PDB file of C-alpha atoms in Angstrom:
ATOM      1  CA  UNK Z  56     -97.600  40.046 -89.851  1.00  0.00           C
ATOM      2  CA  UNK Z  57     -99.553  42.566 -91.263  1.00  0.00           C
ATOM      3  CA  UNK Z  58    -103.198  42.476 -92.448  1.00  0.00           C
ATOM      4  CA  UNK Z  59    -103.536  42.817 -96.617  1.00  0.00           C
ATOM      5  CA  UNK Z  60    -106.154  45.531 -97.770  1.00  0.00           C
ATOM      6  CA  UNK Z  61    -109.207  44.148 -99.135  1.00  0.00           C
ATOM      7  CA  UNK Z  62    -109.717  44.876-102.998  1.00  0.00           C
ATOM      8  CA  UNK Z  63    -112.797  46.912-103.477  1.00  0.00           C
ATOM      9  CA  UNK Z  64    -115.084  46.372-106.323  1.00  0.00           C
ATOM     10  CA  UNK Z  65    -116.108  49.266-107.772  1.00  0.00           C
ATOM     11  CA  UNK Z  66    -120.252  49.659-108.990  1.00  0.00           C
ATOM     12  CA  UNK Z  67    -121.192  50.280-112.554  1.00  0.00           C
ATOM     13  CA  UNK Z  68    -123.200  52.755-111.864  1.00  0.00           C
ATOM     14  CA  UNK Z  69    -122.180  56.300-111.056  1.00  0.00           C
ATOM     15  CA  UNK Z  70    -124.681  56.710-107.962  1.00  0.00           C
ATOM     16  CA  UNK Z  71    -123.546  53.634-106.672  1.00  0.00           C
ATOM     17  CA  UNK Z  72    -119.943  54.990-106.758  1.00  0.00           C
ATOM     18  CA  UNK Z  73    -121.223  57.796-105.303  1.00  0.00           C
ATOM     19  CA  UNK Z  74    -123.520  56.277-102.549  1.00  0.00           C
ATOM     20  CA  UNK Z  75    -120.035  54.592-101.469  1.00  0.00           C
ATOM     21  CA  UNK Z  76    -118.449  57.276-101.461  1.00  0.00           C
ATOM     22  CA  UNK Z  77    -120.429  59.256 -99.135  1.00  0.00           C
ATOM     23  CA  UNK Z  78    -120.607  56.027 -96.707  1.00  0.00           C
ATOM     24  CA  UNK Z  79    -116.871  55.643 -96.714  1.00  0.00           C
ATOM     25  CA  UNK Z  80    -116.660  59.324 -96.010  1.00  0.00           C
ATOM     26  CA  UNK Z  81    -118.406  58.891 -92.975  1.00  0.00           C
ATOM     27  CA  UNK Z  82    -116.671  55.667 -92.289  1.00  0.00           C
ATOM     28  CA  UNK Z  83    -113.329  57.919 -91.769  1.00  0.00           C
ATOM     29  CA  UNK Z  84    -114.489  60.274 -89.892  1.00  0.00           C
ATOM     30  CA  UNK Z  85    -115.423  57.717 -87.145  1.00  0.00           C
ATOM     31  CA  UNK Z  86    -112.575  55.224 -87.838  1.00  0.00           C
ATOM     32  CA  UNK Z  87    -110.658  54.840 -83.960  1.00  0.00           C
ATOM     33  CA  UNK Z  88    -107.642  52.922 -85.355  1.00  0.00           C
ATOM     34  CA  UNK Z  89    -104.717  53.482 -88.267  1.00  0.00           C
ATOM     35  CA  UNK Z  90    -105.707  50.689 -89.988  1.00  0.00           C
ATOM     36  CA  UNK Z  91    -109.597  50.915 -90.107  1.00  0.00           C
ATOM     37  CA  UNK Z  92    -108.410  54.676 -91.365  1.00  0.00           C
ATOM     38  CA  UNK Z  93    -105.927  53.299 -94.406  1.00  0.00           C
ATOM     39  CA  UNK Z  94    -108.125  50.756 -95.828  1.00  0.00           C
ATOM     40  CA  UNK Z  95    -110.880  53.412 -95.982  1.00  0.00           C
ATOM     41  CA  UNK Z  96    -109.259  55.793 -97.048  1.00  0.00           C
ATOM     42  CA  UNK Z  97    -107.847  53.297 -99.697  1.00  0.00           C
ATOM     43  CA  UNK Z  98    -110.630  52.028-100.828  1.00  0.00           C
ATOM     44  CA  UNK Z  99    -112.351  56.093-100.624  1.00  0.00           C
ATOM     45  CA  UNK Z 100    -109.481  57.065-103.727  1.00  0.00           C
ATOM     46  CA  UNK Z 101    -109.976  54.190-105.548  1.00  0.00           C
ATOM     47  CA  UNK Z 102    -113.885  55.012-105.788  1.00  0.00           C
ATOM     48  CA  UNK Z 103    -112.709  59.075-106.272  1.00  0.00           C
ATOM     49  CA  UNK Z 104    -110.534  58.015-109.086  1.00  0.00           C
ATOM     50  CA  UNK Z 105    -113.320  55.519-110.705  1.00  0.00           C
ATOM     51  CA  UNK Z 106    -116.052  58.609-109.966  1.00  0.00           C
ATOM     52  CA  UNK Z 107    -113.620  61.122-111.862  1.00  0.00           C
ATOM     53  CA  UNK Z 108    -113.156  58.497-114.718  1.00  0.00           C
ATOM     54  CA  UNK Z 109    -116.694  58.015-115.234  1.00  0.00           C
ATOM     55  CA  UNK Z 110    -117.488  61.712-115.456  1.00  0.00           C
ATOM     56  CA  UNK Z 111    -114.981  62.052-118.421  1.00  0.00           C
ATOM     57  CA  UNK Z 112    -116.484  59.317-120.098  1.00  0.00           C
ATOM     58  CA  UNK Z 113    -120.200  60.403-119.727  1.00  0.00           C
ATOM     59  CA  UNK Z 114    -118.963  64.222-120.716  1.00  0.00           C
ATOM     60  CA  UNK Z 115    -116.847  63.127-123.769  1.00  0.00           C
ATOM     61  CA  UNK Z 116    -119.879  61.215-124.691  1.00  0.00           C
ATOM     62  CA  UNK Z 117    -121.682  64.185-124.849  1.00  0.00           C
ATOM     63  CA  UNK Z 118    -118.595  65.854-126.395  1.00  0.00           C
ATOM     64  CA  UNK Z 119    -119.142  63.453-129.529  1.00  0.00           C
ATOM     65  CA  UNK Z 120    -122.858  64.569-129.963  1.00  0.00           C
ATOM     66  CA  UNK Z 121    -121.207  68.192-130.491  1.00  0.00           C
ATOM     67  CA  UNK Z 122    -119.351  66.585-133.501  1.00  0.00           C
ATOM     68  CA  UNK Z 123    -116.208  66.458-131.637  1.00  0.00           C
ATOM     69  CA  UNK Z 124    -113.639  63.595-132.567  1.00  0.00           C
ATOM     70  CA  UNK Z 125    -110.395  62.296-133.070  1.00  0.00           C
ATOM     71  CA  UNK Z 126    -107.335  64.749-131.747  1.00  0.00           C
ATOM     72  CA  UNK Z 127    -109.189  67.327-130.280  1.00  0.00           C
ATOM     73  CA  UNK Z 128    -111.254  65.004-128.559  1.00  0.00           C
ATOM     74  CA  UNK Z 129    -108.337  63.696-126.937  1.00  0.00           C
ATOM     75  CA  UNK Z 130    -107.159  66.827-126.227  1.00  0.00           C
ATOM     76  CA  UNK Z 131    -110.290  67.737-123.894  1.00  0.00           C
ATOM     77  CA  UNK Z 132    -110.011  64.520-122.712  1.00  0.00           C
ATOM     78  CA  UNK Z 133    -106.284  64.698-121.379  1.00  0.00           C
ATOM     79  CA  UNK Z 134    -107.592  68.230-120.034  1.00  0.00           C
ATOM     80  CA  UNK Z 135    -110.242  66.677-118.378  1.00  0.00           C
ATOM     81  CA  UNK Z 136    -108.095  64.332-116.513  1.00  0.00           C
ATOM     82  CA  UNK Z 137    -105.954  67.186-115.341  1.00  0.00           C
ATOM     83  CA  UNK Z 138    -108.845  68.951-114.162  1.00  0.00           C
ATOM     84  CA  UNK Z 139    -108.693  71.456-116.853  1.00  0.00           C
ATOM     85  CA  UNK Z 140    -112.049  72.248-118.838  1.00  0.00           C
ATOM     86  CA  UNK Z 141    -111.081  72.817-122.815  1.00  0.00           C
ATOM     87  CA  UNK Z 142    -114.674  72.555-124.069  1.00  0.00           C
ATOM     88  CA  UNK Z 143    -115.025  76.528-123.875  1.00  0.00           C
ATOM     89  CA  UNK Z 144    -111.879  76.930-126.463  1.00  0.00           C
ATOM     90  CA  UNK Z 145    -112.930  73.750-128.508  1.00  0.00           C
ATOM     91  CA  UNK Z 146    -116.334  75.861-129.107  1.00  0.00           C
ATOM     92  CA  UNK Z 147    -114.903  78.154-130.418  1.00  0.00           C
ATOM     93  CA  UNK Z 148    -112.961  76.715-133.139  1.00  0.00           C
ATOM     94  CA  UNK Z 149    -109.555  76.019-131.659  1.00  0.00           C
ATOM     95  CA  UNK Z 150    -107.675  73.030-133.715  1.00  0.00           C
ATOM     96  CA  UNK Z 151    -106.054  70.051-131.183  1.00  0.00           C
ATOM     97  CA  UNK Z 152    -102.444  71.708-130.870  1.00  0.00           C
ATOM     98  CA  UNK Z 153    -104.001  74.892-130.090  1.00  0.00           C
ATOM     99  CA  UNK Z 154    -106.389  73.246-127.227  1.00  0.00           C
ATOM    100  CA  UNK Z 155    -102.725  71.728-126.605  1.00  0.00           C
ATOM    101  CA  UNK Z 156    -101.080  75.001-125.888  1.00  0.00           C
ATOM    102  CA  UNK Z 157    -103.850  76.004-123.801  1.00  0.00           C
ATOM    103  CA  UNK Z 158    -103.943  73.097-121.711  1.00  0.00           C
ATOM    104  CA  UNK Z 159    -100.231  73.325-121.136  1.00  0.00           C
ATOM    105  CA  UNK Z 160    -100.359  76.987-119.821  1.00  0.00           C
ATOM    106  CA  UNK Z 161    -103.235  76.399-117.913  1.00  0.00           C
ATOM    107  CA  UNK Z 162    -101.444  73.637-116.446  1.00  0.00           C
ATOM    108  CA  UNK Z 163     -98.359  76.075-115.721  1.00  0.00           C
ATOM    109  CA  UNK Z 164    -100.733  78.632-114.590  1.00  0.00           C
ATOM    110  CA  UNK Z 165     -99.757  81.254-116.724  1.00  0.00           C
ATOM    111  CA  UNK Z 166    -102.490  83.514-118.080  1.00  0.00           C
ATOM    112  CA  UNK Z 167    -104.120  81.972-121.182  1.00  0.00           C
ATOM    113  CA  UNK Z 168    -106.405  84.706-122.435  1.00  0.00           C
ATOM    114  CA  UNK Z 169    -102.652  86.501-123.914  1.00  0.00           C
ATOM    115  CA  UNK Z 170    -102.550  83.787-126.638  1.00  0.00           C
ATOM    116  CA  UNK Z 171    -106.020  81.744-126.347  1.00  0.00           C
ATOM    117  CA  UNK Z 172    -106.840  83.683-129.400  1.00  0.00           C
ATOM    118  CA  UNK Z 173    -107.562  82.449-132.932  1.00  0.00           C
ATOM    119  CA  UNK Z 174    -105.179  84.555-134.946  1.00  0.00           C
ATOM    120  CA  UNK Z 175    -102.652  82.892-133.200  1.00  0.00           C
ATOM    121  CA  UNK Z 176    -101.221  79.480-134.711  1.00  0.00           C
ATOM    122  CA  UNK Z 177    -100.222  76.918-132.293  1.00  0.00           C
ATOM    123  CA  UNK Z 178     -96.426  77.280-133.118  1.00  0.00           C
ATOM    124  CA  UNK Z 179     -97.388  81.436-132.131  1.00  0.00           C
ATOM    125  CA  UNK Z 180     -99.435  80.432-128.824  1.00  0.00           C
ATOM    126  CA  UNK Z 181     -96.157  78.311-127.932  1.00  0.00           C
ATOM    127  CA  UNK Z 182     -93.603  81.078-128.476  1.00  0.00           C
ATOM    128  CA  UNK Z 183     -95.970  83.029-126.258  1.00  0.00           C
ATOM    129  CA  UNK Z 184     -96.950  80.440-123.278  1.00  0.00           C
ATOM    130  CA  UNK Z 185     -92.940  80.072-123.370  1.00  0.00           C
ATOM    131  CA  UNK Z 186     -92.497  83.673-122.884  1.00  0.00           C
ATOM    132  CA  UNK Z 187     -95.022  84.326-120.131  1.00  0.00           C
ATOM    133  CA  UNK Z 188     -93.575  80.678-118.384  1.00  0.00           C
ATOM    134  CA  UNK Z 189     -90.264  82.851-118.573  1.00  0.00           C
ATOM    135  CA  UNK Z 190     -91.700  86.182-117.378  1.00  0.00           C
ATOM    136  CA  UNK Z 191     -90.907  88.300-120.049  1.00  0.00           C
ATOM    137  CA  UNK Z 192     -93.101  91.090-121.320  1.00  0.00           C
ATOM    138  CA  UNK Z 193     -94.853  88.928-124.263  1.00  0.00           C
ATOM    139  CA  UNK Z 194     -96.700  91.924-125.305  1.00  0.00           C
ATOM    140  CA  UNK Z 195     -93.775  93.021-127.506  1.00  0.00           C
ATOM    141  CA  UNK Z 196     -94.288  90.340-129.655  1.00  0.00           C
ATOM    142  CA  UNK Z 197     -97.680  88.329-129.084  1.00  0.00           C
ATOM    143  CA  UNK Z 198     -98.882  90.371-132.338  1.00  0.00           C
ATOM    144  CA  UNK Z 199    -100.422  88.151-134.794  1.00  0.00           C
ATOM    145  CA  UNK Z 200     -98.310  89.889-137.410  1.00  0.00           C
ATOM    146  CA  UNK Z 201     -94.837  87.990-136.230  1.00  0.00           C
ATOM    147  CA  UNK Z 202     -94.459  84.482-137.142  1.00  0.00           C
ATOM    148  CA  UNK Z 203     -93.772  81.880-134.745  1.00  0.00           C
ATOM    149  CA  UNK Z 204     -90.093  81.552-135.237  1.00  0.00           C
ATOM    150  CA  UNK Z 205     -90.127  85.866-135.600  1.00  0.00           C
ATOM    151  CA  UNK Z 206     -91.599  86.018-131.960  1.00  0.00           C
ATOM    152  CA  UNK Z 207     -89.207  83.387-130.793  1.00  0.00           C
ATOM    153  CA  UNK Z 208     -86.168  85.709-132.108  1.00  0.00           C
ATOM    154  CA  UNK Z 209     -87.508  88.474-129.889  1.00  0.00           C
ATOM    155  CA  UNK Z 210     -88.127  86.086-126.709  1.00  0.00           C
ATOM    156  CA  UNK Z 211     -84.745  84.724-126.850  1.00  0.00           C
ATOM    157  CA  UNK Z 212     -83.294  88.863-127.097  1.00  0.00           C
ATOM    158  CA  UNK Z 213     -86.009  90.014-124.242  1.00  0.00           C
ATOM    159  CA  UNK Z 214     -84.359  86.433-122.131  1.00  0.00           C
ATOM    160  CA  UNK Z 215     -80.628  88.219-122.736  1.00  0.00           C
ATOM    161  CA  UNK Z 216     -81.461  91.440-121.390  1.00  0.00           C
ATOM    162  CA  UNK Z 217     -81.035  93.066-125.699  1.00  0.00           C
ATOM    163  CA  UNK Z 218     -82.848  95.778-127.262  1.00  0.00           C
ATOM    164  CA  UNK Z 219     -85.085  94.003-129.444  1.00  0.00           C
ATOM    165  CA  UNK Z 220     -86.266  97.527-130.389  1.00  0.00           C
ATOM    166  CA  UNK Z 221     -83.470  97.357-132.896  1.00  0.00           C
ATOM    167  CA  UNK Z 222     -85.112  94.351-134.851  1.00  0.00           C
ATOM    168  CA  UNK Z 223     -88.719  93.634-133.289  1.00  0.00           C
ATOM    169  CA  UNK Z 224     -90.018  94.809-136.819  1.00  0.00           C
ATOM    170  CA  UNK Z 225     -92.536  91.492-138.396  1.00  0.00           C
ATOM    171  CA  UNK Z 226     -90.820  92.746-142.142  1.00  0.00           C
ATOM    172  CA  UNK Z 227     -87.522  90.646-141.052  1.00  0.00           C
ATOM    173  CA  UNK Z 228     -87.418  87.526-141.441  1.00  0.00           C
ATOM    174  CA  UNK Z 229     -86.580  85.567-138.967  1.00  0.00           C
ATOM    175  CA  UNK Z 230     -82.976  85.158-139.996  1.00  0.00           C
ATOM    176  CA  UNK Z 231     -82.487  88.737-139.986  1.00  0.00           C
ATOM    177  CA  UNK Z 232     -83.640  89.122-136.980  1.00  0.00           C
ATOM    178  CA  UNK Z 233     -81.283  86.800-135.624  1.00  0.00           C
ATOM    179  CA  UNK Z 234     -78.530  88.297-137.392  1.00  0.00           C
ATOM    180  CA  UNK Z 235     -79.116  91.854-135.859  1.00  0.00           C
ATOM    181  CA  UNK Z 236     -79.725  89.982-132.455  1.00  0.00           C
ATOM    182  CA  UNK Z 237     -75.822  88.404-132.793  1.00  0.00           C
ATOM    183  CA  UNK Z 238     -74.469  91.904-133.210  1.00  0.00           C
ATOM    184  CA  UNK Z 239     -76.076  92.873-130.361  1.00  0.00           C
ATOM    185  CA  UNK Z 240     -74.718  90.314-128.100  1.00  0.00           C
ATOM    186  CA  UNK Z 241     -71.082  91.216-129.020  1.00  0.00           C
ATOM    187  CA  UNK Z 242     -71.800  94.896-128.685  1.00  0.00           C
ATOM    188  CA  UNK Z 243     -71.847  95.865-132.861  1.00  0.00           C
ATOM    189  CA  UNK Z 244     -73.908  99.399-133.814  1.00  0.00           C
ATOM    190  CA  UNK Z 245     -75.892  97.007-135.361  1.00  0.00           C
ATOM    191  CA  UNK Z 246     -78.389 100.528-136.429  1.00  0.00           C
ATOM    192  CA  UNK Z 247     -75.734 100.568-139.701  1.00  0.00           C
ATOM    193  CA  UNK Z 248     -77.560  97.255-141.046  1.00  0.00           C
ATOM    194  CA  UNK Z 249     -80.639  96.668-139.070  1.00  0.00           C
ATOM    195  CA  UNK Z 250     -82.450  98.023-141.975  1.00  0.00           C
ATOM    196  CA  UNK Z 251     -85.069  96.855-143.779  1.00  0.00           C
ATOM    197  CA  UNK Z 252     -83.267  97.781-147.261  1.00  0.00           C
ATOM    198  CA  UNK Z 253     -80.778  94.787-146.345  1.00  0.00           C
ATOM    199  CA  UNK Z 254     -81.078  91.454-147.340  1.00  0.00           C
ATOM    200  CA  UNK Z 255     -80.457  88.452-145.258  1.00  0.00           C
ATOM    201  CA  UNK Z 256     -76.785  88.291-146.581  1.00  0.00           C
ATOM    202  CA  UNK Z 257     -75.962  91.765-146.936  1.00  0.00           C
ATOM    203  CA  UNK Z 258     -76.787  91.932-143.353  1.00  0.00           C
ATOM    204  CA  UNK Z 259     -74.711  88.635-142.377  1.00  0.00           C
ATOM    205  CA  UNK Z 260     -71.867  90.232-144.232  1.00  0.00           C
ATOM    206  CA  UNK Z 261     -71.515  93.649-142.616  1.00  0.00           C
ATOM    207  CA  UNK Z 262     -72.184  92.058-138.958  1.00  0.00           C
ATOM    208  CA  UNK Z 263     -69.075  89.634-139.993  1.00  0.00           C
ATOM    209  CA  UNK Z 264     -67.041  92.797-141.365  1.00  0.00           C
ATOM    210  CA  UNK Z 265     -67.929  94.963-137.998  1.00  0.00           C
ATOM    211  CA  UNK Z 266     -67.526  92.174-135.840  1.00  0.00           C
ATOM    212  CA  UNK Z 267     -64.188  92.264-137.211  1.00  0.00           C
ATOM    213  CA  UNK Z 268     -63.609  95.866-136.565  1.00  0.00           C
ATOM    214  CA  UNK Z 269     -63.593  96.793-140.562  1.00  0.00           C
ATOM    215  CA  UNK Z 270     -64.540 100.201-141.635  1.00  0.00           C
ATOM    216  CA  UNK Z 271     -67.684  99.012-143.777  1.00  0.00           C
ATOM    217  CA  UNK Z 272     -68.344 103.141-144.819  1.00  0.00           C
ATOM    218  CA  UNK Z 273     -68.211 101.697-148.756  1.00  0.00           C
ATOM    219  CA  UNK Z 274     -70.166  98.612-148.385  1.00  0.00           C
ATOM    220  CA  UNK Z 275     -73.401  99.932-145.839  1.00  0.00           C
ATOM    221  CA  UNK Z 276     -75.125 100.648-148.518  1.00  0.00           C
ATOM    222  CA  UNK Z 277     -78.061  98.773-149.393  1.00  0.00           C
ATOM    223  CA  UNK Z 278     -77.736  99.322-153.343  1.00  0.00           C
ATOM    224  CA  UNK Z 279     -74.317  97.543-152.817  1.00  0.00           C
ATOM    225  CA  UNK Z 280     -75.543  93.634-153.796  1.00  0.00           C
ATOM    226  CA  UNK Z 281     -73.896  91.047-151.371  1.00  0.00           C
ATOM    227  CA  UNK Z 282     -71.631  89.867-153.748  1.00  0.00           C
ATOM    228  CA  UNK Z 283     -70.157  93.202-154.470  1.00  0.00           C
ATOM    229  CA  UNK Z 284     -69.387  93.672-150.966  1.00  0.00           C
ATOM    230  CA  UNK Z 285     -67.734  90.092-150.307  1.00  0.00           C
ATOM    231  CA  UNK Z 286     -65.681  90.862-153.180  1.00  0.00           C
ATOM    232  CA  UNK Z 287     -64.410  94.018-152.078  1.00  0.00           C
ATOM    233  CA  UNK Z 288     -64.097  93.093-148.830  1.00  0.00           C
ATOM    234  CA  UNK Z 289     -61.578  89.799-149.958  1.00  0.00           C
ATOM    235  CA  UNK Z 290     -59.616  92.432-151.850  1.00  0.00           C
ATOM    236  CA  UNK Z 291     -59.234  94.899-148.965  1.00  0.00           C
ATOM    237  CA  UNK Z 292     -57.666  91.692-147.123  1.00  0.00           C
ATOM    238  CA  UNK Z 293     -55.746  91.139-149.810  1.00  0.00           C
ATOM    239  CA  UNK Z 294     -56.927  87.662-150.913  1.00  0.00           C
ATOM    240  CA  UNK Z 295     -58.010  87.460-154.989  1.00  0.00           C
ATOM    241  CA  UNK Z 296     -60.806  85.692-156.111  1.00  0.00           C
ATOM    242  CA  UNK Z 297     -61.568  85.228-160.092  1.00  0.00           C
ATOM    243  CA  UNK Z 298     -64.208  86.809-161.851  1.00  0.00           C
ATOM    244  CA  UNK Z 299     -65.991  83.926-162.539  1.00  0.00           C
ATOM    245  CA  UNK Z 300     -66.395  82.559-158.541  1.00  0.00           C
ATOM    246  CA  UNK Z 301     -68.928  83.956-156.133  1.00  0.00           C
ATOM    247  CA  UNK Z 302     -67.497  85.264-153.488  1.00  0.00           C
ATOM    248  CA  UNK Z 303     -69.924  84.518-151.101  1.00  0.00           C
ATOM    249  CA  UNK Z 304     -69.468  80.941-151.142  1.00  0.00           C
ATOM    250  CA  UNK Z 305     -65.810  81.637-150.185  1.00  0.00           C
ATOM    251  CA  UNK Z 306     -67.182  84.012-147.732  1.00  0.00           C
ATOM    252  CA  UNK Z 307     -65.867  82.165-144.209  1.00  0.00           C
ATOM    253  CA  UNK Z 308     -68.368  83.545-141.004  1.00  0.00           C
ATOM    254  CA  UNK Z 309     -67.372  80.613-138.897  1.00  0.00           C
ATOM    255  CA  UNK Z 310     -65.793  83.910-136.476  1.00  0.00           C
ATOM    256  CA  UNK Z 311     -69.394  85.107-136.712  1.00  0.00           C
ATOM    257  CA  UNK Z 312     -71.348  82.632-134.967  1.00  0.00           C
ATOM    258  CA  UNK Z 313     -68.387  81.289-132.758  1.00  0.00           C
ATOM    259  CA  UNK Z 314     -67.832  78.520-134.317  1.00  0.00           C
ATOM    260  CA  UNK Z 315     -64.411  75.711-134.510  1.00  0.00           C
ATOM    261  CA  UNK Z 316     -62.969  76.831-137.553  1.00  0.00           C
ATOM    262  CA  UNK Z 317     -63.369  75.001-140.139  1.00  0.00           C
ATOM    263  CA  UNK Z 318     -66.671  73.667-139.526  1.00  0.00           C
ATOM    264  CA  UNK Z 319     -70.033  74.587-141.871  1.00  0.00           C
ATOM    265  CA  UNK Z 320     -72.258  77.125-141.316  1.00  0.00           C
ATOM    266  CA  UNK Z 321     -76.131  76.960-142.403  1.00  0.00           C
ATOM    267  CA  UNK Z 322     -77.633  79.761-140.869  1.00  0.00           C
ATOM    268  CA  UNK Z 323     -81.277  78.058-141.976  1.00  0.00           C
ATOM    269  CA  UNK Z 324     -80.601  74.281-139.560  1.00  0.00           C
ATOM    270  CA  UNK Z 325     -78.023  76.063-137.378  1.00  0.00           C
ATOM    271  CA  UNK Z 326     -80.447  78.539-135.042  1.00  0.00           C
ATOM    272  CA  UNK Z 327     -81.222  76.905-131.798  1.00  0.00           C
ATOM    273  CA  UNK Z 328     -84.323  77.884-130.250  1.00  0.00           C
ATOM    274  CA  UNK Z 329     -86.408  76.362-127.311  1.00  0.00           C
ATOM    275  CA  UNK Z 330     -88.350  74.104-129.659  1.00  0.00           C
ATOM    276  CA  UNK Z 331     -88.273  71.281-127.278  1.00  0.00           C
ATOM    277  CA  UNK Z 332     -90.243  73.400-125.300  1.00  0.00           C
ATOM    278  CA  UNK Z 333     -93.506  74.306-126.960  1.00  0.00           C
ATOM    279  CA  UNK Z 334     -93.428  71.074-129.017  1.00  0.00           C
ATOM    280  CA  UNK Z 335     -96.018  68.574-127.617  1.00  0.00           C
ATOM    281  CA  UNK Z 336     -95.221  67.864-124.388  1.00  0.00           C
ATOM    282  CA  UNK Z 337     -96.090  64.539-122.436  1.00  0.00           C
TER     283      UNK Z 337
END
């Protein structure tokens, strides 16, 4: 039958912890047997642990005298516990999900100090601690001048091997940029709409058009308003639509995106990105 290990009751007091702890120490060293050895070295963690825990608590109480509080006091906290010291960044000014992007890349070991910057947004220090947890050169887009969901549109291109060149330009929008990033991946010259002179849907159209393999030589024209061009482009395929329906609500780009036919397109709730990654993680 074998012999239970003893609870240990842990002191109050930090020295006391610590007193134990450099007795049980010592106690290991000259243990003879296995099971001398496992209940000190039992007993040794369990003081460790309580040690650790009451080192957080005696620096978050000094934390609060700094006027620190309520999320971002947690967040140093949580660092704490992983051995990660957030006090430096809370200094200077960092909000709670910022401290939280920090702590997660220092925690992945990637190199903070390319997004552990204050014109950076958490969502932006995300898209970049993604990025550098990928490998990819974040320098091409950890410019405080992209958005978050801008710089995520490049990552995604720099993941797929794409010239981003052709749309790593902050006055697209997002959805643009995704746009010129789908002609890309099927192999369109997407240099006769990546333009700045498009609009979202002027863009969406022509990609559609030379995705299709249409000659688009009377639509690429940026003075040519979306609707103009789905019009024209129904009647070059022969179908008629009245003068009184916009044509770009008939406009079908399920072929665009790969889609079943038949089912809706909203280019705004459609884009998947890796949000589930820089979202708080547990």
């Amino acid at each position: 039958m074998s012999k239970s290990i003893p609870e240990i009751q842990i002191p109050e007091s930090k020295e006391k912890i610590m007193g134990q702890i450099n007795a049980l120490e010592m106690m290991v060293k000259e243990d003879t047997n296995d099971h001398d050895r496992h209940i000190h070295e039992t007993a040794l963690n369990d003081l460790q642990k309580a040690l650790k825990q009451s080192q957080i608590s005696e620096s978050l109480e000094n934390y609060k005298q700094l006027g620190f509080d309520g999320e971002k006091l947690n967040e140093i906290k949580v660092g704490l516990e992983n051995g990660i010291d957030l006090l430096p960044y809370a200094i200077k000014g960092f909000d709670a999900s910022q401290l939280h992007e920090i702590h997660l890349g220092q925690k992945q070991g990637v190199n903070t100090e390319a997004y552990a910057k204050k014109e950076f947004n958490s969502l932006q220090m995300g898209i970049i601690r993604i990025g550098l947890e990928h490998r990819v050169d974040v320098s091409v887009y950890a410019k405080p001048e992209y958005d978050g969901h801008q710089m995520d549109e490049i990552r995604i291109g720099l993941i797929k091997g794409l010239d981003v060149n052709c749309y790593a330009n902050p006055n697209f929008s997002w959805q643009q940029m995704f746009i010129i990033q789908n002609g890309l991946e099927k192999g369109i010259d997407v240099s006769i709409f990546a333009k700045e002179e498009f609009d979202q849907s002027q863009m969406e159209l022509l990609n559609l058009m030379l995705s299709r393999n249409m000659d688009v030589s009377k639509y690429a024209m940026p003075e040519v308003p979306a609707e103009e061009m789905a019009r024209e482009y129904f009647k070059d395929i022969g179908i008629s639509i009245s003068d009184n329906e916009n044509p770009l609500e008939s406009f079908d780009f399920y072929d665009h995106y790969n889609k079943t036919k038949g089912e809706k397109i909203d280019i705004e709730n459609d884009h998947q990105t890796d949000a589930c990654d820089w979202e708080h993680e547990s």
